[in-house]
Structures are given as C-alpha cells and as structure tokens.
PDB file of C-alpha atoms in Angstrom:
ATOM      1  CA  UNK A   1       9.938 180.872 217.811  1.00  0.00           C
ATOM      2  CA  UNK A   2       7.147 183.212 218.876  1.00  0.00           C
ATOM      3  CA  UNK A   3       7.416 186.708 217.458  1.00  0.00           C
ATOM      4  CA  UNK A   4       6.595 189.524 219.844  1.00  0.00           C
ATOM      5  CA  UNK A   5       4.243 192.144 218.494  1.00  0.00           C
ATOM      6  CA  UNK A   6       3.481 195.555 219.946  1.00  0.00           C
ATOM      7  CA  UNK A   7      -0.260 196.304 219.876  1.00  0.00           C
ATOM      8  CA  UNK A   8      -1.245 199.373 221.919  1.00  0.00           C
ATOM      9  CA  UNK A   9      -4.871 199.462 223.025  1.00  0.00           C
ATOM     10  CA  UNK A  10      -6.338 202.957 223.141  1.00  0.00           C
ATOM     11  CA  UNK A  11      -9.500 203.608 225.134  1.00  0.00           C
ATOM     12  CA  UNK A  12     -11.395 206.454 223.475  1.00  0.00           C
ATOM     13  CA  UNK A  13     -14.020 208.750 224.968  1.00  0.00           C
ATOM     14  CA  UNK A  14     -15.376 211.701 222.984  1.00  0.00           C
ATOM     15  CA  UNK A  15     -12.536 211.407 220.438  1.00  0.00           C
ATOM     16  CA  UNK A  16      -9.842 211.555 223.094  1.00  0.00           C
ATOM     17  CA  UNK A  17      -7.663 208.736 224.394  1.00  0.00           C
ATOM     18  CA  UNK A  18      -8.251 208.253 228.119  1.00  0.00           C
ATOM     19  CA  UNK A  19      -6.381 206.357 230.813  1.00  0.00           C
ATOM     20  CA  UNK A  20      -7.561 205.288 234.225  1.00  0.00           C
ATOM     21  CA  UNK A  21      -6.977 202.719 236.911  1.00  0.00           C
ATOM     22  CA  UNK A  22      -9.341 199.740 237.190  1.00  0.00           C
ATOM     23  CA  UNK A  23     -11.673 201.409 234.644  1.00  0.00           C
ATOM     24  CA  UNK A  24     -12.131 204.470 236.885  1.00  0.00           C
ATOM     25  CA  UNK A  25     -10.725 207.982 237.214  1.00  0.00           C
ATOM     26  CA  UNK A  26     -10.382 208.462 233.454  1.00  0.00           C
ATOM     27  CA  UNK A  27      -8.155 211.315 232.289  1.00  0.00           C
ATOM     28  CA  UNK A  28      -7.677 212.649 228.762  1.00  0.00           C
ATOM     29  CA  UNK A  29      -4.192 211.885 227.489  1.00  0.00           C
ATOM     30  CA  UNK A  30      -4.421 212.960 223.855  1.00  0.00           C
ATOM     31  CA  UNK A  31      -6.126 213.025 220.486  1.00  0.00           C
ATOM     32  CA  UNK A  32      -6.965 209.529 219.200  1.00  0.00           C
ATOM     33  CA  UNK A  33      -5.682 210.104 215.659  1.00  0.00           C
ATOM     34  CA  UNK A  34      -2.499 211.914 216.746  1.00  0.00           C
ATOM     35  CA  UNK A  35      -1.674 209.198 219.285  1.00  0.00           C
ATOM     36  CA  UNK A  36      -2.250 206.517 216.653  1.00  0.00           C
ATOM     37  CA  UNK A  37       0.131 208.285 214.272  1.00  0.00           C
ATOM     38  CA  UNK A  38       2.738 208.540 217.029  1.00  0.00           C
ATOM     39  CA  UNK A  39       2.453 204.854 217.935  1.00  0.00           C
ATOM     40  CA  UNK A  40       2.722 204.008 214.245  1.00  0.00           C
ATOM     41  CA  UNK A  41       5.879 206.124 213.891  1.00  0.00           C
ATOM     42  CA  UNK A  42       7.349 204.492 217.009  1.00  0.00           C
ATOM     43  CA  UNK A  43       7.002 201.005 215.544  1.00  0.00           C
ATOM     44  CA  UNK A  44       3.700 199.604 216.784  1.00  0.00           C
ATOM     45  CA  UNK A  45       2.628 196.584 214.744  1.00  0.00           C
ATOM     46  CA  UNK A  46      -1.089 197.189 215.117  1.00  0.00           C
ATOM     47  CA  UNK A  47      -3.512 199.369 217.132  1.00  0.00           C
ATOM     48  CA  UNK A  48      -6.774 198.745 218.969  1.00  0.00           C
ATOM     49  CA  UNK A  49      -9.258 201.580 219.497  1.00  0.00           C
ATOM     50  CA  UNK A  50     -12.098 200.968 221.952  1.00  0.00           C
ATOM     51  CA  UNK A  51     -14.967 203.472 222.150  1.00  0.00           C
ATOM     52  CA  UNK A  52     -15.520 202.867 225.852  1.00  0.00           C
ATOM     53  CA  UNK A  53     -18.852 204.697 226.211  1.00  0.00           C
ATOM     54  CA  UNK A  54     -20.635 203.612 223.031  1.00  0.00           C
ATOM     55  CA  UNK A  55     -22.517 200.699 224.616  1.00  0.00           C
ATOM     56  CA  UNK A  56     -23.361 202.581 227.813  1.00  0.00           C
ATOM     57  CA  UNK A  57     -24.685 205.464 225.697  1.00  0.00           C
ATOM     58  CA  UNK A  58     -26.573 203.051 223.364  1.00  0.00           C
ATOM     59  CA  UNK A  59     -24.908 204.416 220.245  1.00  0.00           C
ATOM     60  CA  UNK A  60     -22.761 203.145 217.410  1.00  0.00           C
ATOM     61  CA  UNK A  61     -18.993 203.386 217.323  1.00  0.00           C
ATOM     62  CA  UNK A  62     -17.367 206.560 215.974  1.00  0.00           C
ATOM     63  CA  UNK A  63     -17.441 206.043 212.169  1.00  0.00           C
ATOM     64  CA  UNK A  64     -16.007 209.465 211.318  1.00  0.00           C
ATOM     65  CA  UNK A  65     -13.083 208.871 213.676  1.00  0.00           C
ATOM     66  CA  UNK A  66     -12.446 205.478 212.031  1.00  0.00           C
ATOM     67  CA  UNK A  67     -12.146 207.257 208.666  1.00  0.00           C
ATOM     68  CA  UNK A  68      -9.622 209.752 210.108  1.00  0.00           C
ATOM     69  CA  UNK A  69      -7.590 206.992 211.726  1.00  0.00           C
ATOM     70  CA  UNK A  70      -7.481 205.032 208.457  1.00  0.00           C
ATOM     71  CA  UNK A  71      -6.161 208.099 206.644  1.00  0.00           C
ATOM     72  CA  UNK A  72      -3.559 208.839 209.328  1.00  0.00           C
ATOM     73  CA  UNK A  73      -1.876 205.489 209.907  1.00  0.00           C
ATOM     74  CA  UNK A  74      -0.423 202.714 207.782  1.00  0.00           C
ATOM     75  CA  UNK A  75      -0.728 199.749 210.144  1.00  0.00           C
ATOM     76  CA  UNK A  76      -3.757 197.528 210.843  1.00  0.00           C
ATOM     77  CA  UNK A  77      -6.214 198.672 213.477  1.00  0.00           C
ATOM     78  CA  UNK A  78      -9.149 197.173 215.334  1.00  0.00           C
ATOM     79  CA  UNK A  79     -12.200 199.146 216.433  1.00  0.00           C
ATOM     80  CA  UNK A  80     -14.650 198.224 219.176  1.00  0.00           C
ATOM     81  CA  UNK A  81     -17.443 199.658 221.267  1.00  0.00           C
ATOM     82  CA  UNK A  82     -21.120 199.807 220.405  1.00  0.00           C
ATOM     83  CA  UNK A  83     -20.986 197.170 217.670  1.00  0.00           C
ATOM     84  CA  UNK A  84     -24.311 195.382 218.009  1.00  0.00           C
ATOM     85  CA  UNK A  85     -25.058 194.113 214.501  1.00  0.00           C
ATOM     86  CA  UNK A  86     -23.592 192.845 211.263  1.00  0.00           C
ATOM     87  CA  UNK A  87     -24.425 196.255 209.757  1.00  0.00           C
ATOM     88  CA  UNK A  88     -22.403 198.038 212.465  1.00  0.00           C
ATOM     89  CA  UNK A  89     -19.398 195.820 211.731  1.00  0.00           C
ATOM     90  CA  UNK A  90     -19.781 196.290 207.969  1.00  0.00           C
ATOM     91  CA  UNK A  91     -19.907 200.085 208.331  1.00  0.00           C
ATOM     92  CA  UNK A  92     -16.651 200.151 210.321  1.00  0.00           C
ATOM     93  CA  UNK A  93     -14.820 197.734 208.032  1.00  0.00           C
ATOM     94  CA  UNK A  94     -16.049 199.677 204.980  1.00  0.00           C
ATOM     95  CA  UNK A  95     -14.680 202.893 206.513  1.00  0.00           C
ATOM     96  CA  UNK A  96     -11.162 201.614 207.099  1.00  0.00           C
ATOM     97  CA  UNK A  97     -11.028 199.395 210.179  1.00  0.00           C
ATOM     98  CA  UNK A  98      -9.114 196.156 209.629  1.00  0.00           C
ATOM     99  CA  UNK A  99     -10.907 194.261 212.415  1.00  0.00           C
ATOM    100  CA  UNK A 100     -13.811 194.790 214.765  1.00  0.00           C
ATOM    101  CA  UNK A 101     -13.958 194.015 218.463  1.00  0.00           C
ATOM    102  CA  UNK A 102     -17.125 192.727 220.113  1.00  0.00           C
ATOM    103  CA  UNK A 103     -17.878 192.658 223.807  1.00  0.00           C
ATOM    104  CA  UNK A 104     -21.261 193.472 225.386  1.00  0.00           C
ATOM    105  CA  UNK A 105     -23.352 192.686 222.307  1.00  0.00           C
ATOM    106  CA  UNK A 106     -21.614 189.323 221.876  1.00  0.00           C
ATOM    107  CA  UNK A 107     -22.239 188.404 225.509  1.00  0.00           C
ATOM    108  CA  UNK A 108     -25.921 189.274 225.057  1.00  0.00           C
ATOM    109  CA  UNK A 109     -26.209 187.600 221.647  1.00  0.00           C
ATOM    110  CA  UNK A 110     -23.294 185.215 220.952  1.00  0.00           C
ATOM    111  CA  UNK A 111     -24.607 184.477 217.429  1.00  0.00           C
ATOM    112  CA  UNK A 112     -23.275 187.907 216.453  1.00  0.00           C
ATOM    113  CA  UNK A 113     -19.734 186.497 216.483  1.00  0.00           C
ATOM    114  CA  UNK A 114     -20.815 183.701 214.130  1.00  0.00           C
ATOM    115  CA  UNK A 115     -22.655 186.110 211.800  1.00  0.00           C
ATOM    116  CA  UNK A 116     -19.726 188.489 211.389  1.00  0.00           C
ATOM    117  CA  UNK A 117     -17.137 185.714 211.113  1.00  0.00           C
ATOM    118  CA  UNK A 118     -19.375 183.987 208.556  1.00  0.00           C
ATOM    119  CA  UNK A 119     -19.478 187.061 206.345  1.00  0.00           C
ATOM    120  CA  UNK A 120     -15.937 188.407 206.766  1.00  0.00           C
ATOM    121  CA  UNK A 121     -13.876 185.575 208.247  1.00  0.00           C
ATOM    122  CA  UNK A 122     -12.555 184.909 211.740  1.00  0.00           C
ATOM    123  CA  UNK A 123      -9.488 187.074 211.101  1.00  0.00           C
ATOM    124  CA  UNK A 124     -11.761 190.155 211.242  1.00  0.00           C
ATOM    125  CA  UNK A 125     -13.404 189.326 214.581  1.00  0.00           C
ATOM    126  CA  UNK A 126     -11.856 190.075 217.980  1.00  0.00           C
ATOM    127  CA  UNK A 127     -13.802 189.181 221.106  1.00  0.00           C
ATOM    128  CA  UNK A 128     -12.914 191.602 223.895  1.00  0.00           C
ATOM    129  CA  UNK A 129     -13.504 190.213 227.356  1.00  0.00           C
ATOM    130  CA  UNK A 130     -13.433 192.467 230.413  1.00  0.00           C
ATOM    131  CA  UNK A 131     -13.276 190.310 233.530  1.00  0.00           C
ATOM    132  CA  UNK A 132     -13.201 190.848 237.261  1.00  0.00           C
ATOM    133  CA  UNK A 133     -12.384 188.320 239.970  1.00  0.00           C
ATOM    134  CA  UNK A 134     -15.506 187.893 242.106  1.00  0.00           C
ATOM    135  CA  UNK A 135     -17.064 185.078 244.076  1.00  0.00           C
ATOM    136  CA  UNK A 136     -13.953 182.931 243.619  1.00  0.00           C
ATOM    137  CA  UNK A 137     -13.928 183.079 239.825  1.00  0.00           C
ATOM    138  CA  UNK A 138     -13.173 185.370 236.888  1.00  0.00           C
ATOM    139  CA  UNK A 139     -16.531 186.833 235.840  1.00  0.00           C
ATOM    140  CA  UNK A 140     -17.203 188.527 232.514  1.00  0.00           C
ATOM    141  CA  UNK A 141     -18.478 192.094 232.657  1.00  0.00           C
ATOM    142  CA  UNK A 142     -20.236 194.193 230.029  1.00  0.00           C
ATOM    143  CA  UNK A 143     -21.020 197.849 229.340  1.00  0.00           C
ATOM    144  CA  UNK A 144     -17.490 199.059 229.947  1.00  0.00           C
ATOM    145  CA  UNK A 145     -17.093 196.927 233.053  1.00  0.00           C
ATOM    146  CA  UNK A 146     -20.164 198.363 234.760  1.00  0.00           C
ATOM    147  CA  UNK A 147     -22.299 195.181 234.749  1.00  0.00           C
ATOM    148  CA  UNK A 148     -21.542 191.585 235.685  1.00  0.00           C
ATOM    149  CA  UNK A 149     -22.793 188.900 233.326  1.00  0.00           C
ATOM    150  CA  UNK A 150     -23.520 185.299 234.250  1.00  0.00           C
ATOM    151  CA  UNK A 151     -20.528 184.145 232.176  1.00  0.00           C
ATOM    152  CA  UNK A 152     -17.231 182.791 233.469  1.00  0.00           C
ATOM    153  CA  UNK A 153     -14.114 184.073 231.691  1.00  0.00           C
ATOM    154  CA  UNK A 154     -12.552 180.857 230.387  1.00  0.00           C
ATOM    155  CA  UNK A 155     -15.752 179.166 229.238  1.00  0.00           C
ATOM    156  CA  UNK A 156     -16.830 182.372 227.458  1.00  0.00           C
ATOM    157  CA  UNK A 157     -13.429 182.657 225.744  1.00  0.00           C
ATOM    158  CA  UNK A 158     -13.741 179.059 224.501  1.00  0.00           C
ATOM    159  CA  UNK A 159     -17.270 179.675 223.235  1.00  0.00           C
ATOM    160  CA  UNK A 160     -16.243 182.905 221.473  1.00  0.00           C
ATOM    161  CA  UNK A 161     -13.421 181.065 219.728  1.00  0.00           C
ATOM    162  CA  UNK A 162     -15.728 178.202 218.733  1.00  0.00           C
ATOM    163  CA  UNK A 163     -18.219 180.719 217.328  1.00  0.00           C
ATOM    164  CA  UNK A 164     -15.542 182.235 215.095  1.00  0.00           C
ATOM    165  CA  UNK A 165     -13.581 184.870 216.991  1.00  0.00           C
ATOM    166  CA  UNK A 166     -10.081 184.896 215.523  1.00  0.00           C
ATOM    167  CA  UNK A 167      -8.587 186.754 218.491  1.00  0.00           C
ATOM    168  CA  UNK A 168      -9.445 187.317 222.127  1.00  0.00           C
ATOM    169  CA  UNK A 169      -8.593 190.597 223.876  1.00  0.00           C
ATOM    170  CA  UNK A 170      -8.537 189.987 227.632  1.00  0.00           C
ATOM    171  CA  UNK A 171      -8.700 192.885 230.075  1.00  0.00           C
ATOM    172  CA  UNK A 172      -8.521 192.377 233.823  1.00  0.00           C
ATOM    173  CA  UNK A 173     -10.575 195.025 235.558  1.00  0.00           C
ATOM    174  CA  UNK A 174      -8.585 194.246 238.699  1.00  0.00           C
ATOM    175  CA  UNK A 175      -5.298 195.144 237.026  1.00  0.00           C
ATOM    176  CA  UNK A 176      -6.215 197.600 234.234  1.00  0.00           C
ATOM    177  CA  UNK A 177      -4.075 200.731 234.353  1.00  0.00           C
ATOM    178  CA  UNK A 178      -2.083 199.602 237.387  1.00  0.00           C
ATOM    179  CA  UNK A 179       1.070 198.871 235.381  1.00  0.00           C
ATOM    180  CA  UNK A 180       1.061 195.449 237.008  1.00  0.00           C
ATOM    181  CA  UNK A 181      -0.100 193.390 234.016  1.00  0.00           C
TER     182      UNK A 181
END
C-alpha cells in the first residue's frame, strides 16, 4: 500500500514565502522559517523551499536562511534555486539542508545531476521541472518559468532520473496556484 506523505513546497523571495497564480502576481504570505515551523507542528512529513529569484538574479541560494530553517524544524527539507555547481550543493547540505533541488542549471548542464548524485547519492538530488503546455507538448522552462528550453517534459524527466536524480518535483505553470492540481 502506498503511504501518503504531506510535503509542502514553499516559494521564497527575499526571505518571505510568496504565493501567486501561474507564477505571476506574487504576494507575501509569511516568514519562511515561521511557516516551516508551523507546517512541521501541523504534521508535514517534509518541506521544500525554493528560492524563486536566485537564478534570475544570478546568485546563490540563501545559505543563512537554510541555517535558520535547520535550527527551527525537525523534519527533512529540500532547498532549491540558484544551485549551479557541486560547491553550491555542498554548501547547502553542510548548512542543514537534507536535499537539494536543481532546475535551470541542470537543464543547461545535465552533468550537474550526475556530479552531485555521484558525491552524495541520488537520495540527495531532486530535479525540479517547471513545465508549460505549448505547441502541443509539455515544454520545460527555466529561470523561474521565464524562459522556454528546447526540452520536452517527459524525456527530460527520464534523463534526469537516469543521471541520478532520486526525486522529480513537477510543477505545471498552467496550473500553479490555481488550486486545480
């Protein structure tokens, strides 16, 4: 029997959790650490924090926030956004993250999945895939959904898994935030 797990995914911008519809119209809904603590207290099995502007702003993910989250909660959590190298992943794992999530950098350089999985194991690597239905197919986007790639959703998911991703985090840009998932 399949066990259901509750894994809230928190989009973070400037240290605040934000919500929007179809990746647009983002509104602050609370402090990232405080919301993580609340989800933990309410029985979440795991959390995912995605620094949604890190890649667009060409910066690394929020290391100091990762440290605060690790001190505040007692469940596993994944961190993504702006992870472009093995060093970036190492820094986040060393500061308390249980897993890292790759998206834009992995699309640009798929070997990154293999490198991180090779050092830490597949169980530490999540491949986040933001996709939008266009031209009769599900197309992979990067940079927080702002750019289309040449990749098709299902073939990219298979390749990510073959390269060592232990989990895939799918997000439909057409349905994100619409409460119709």
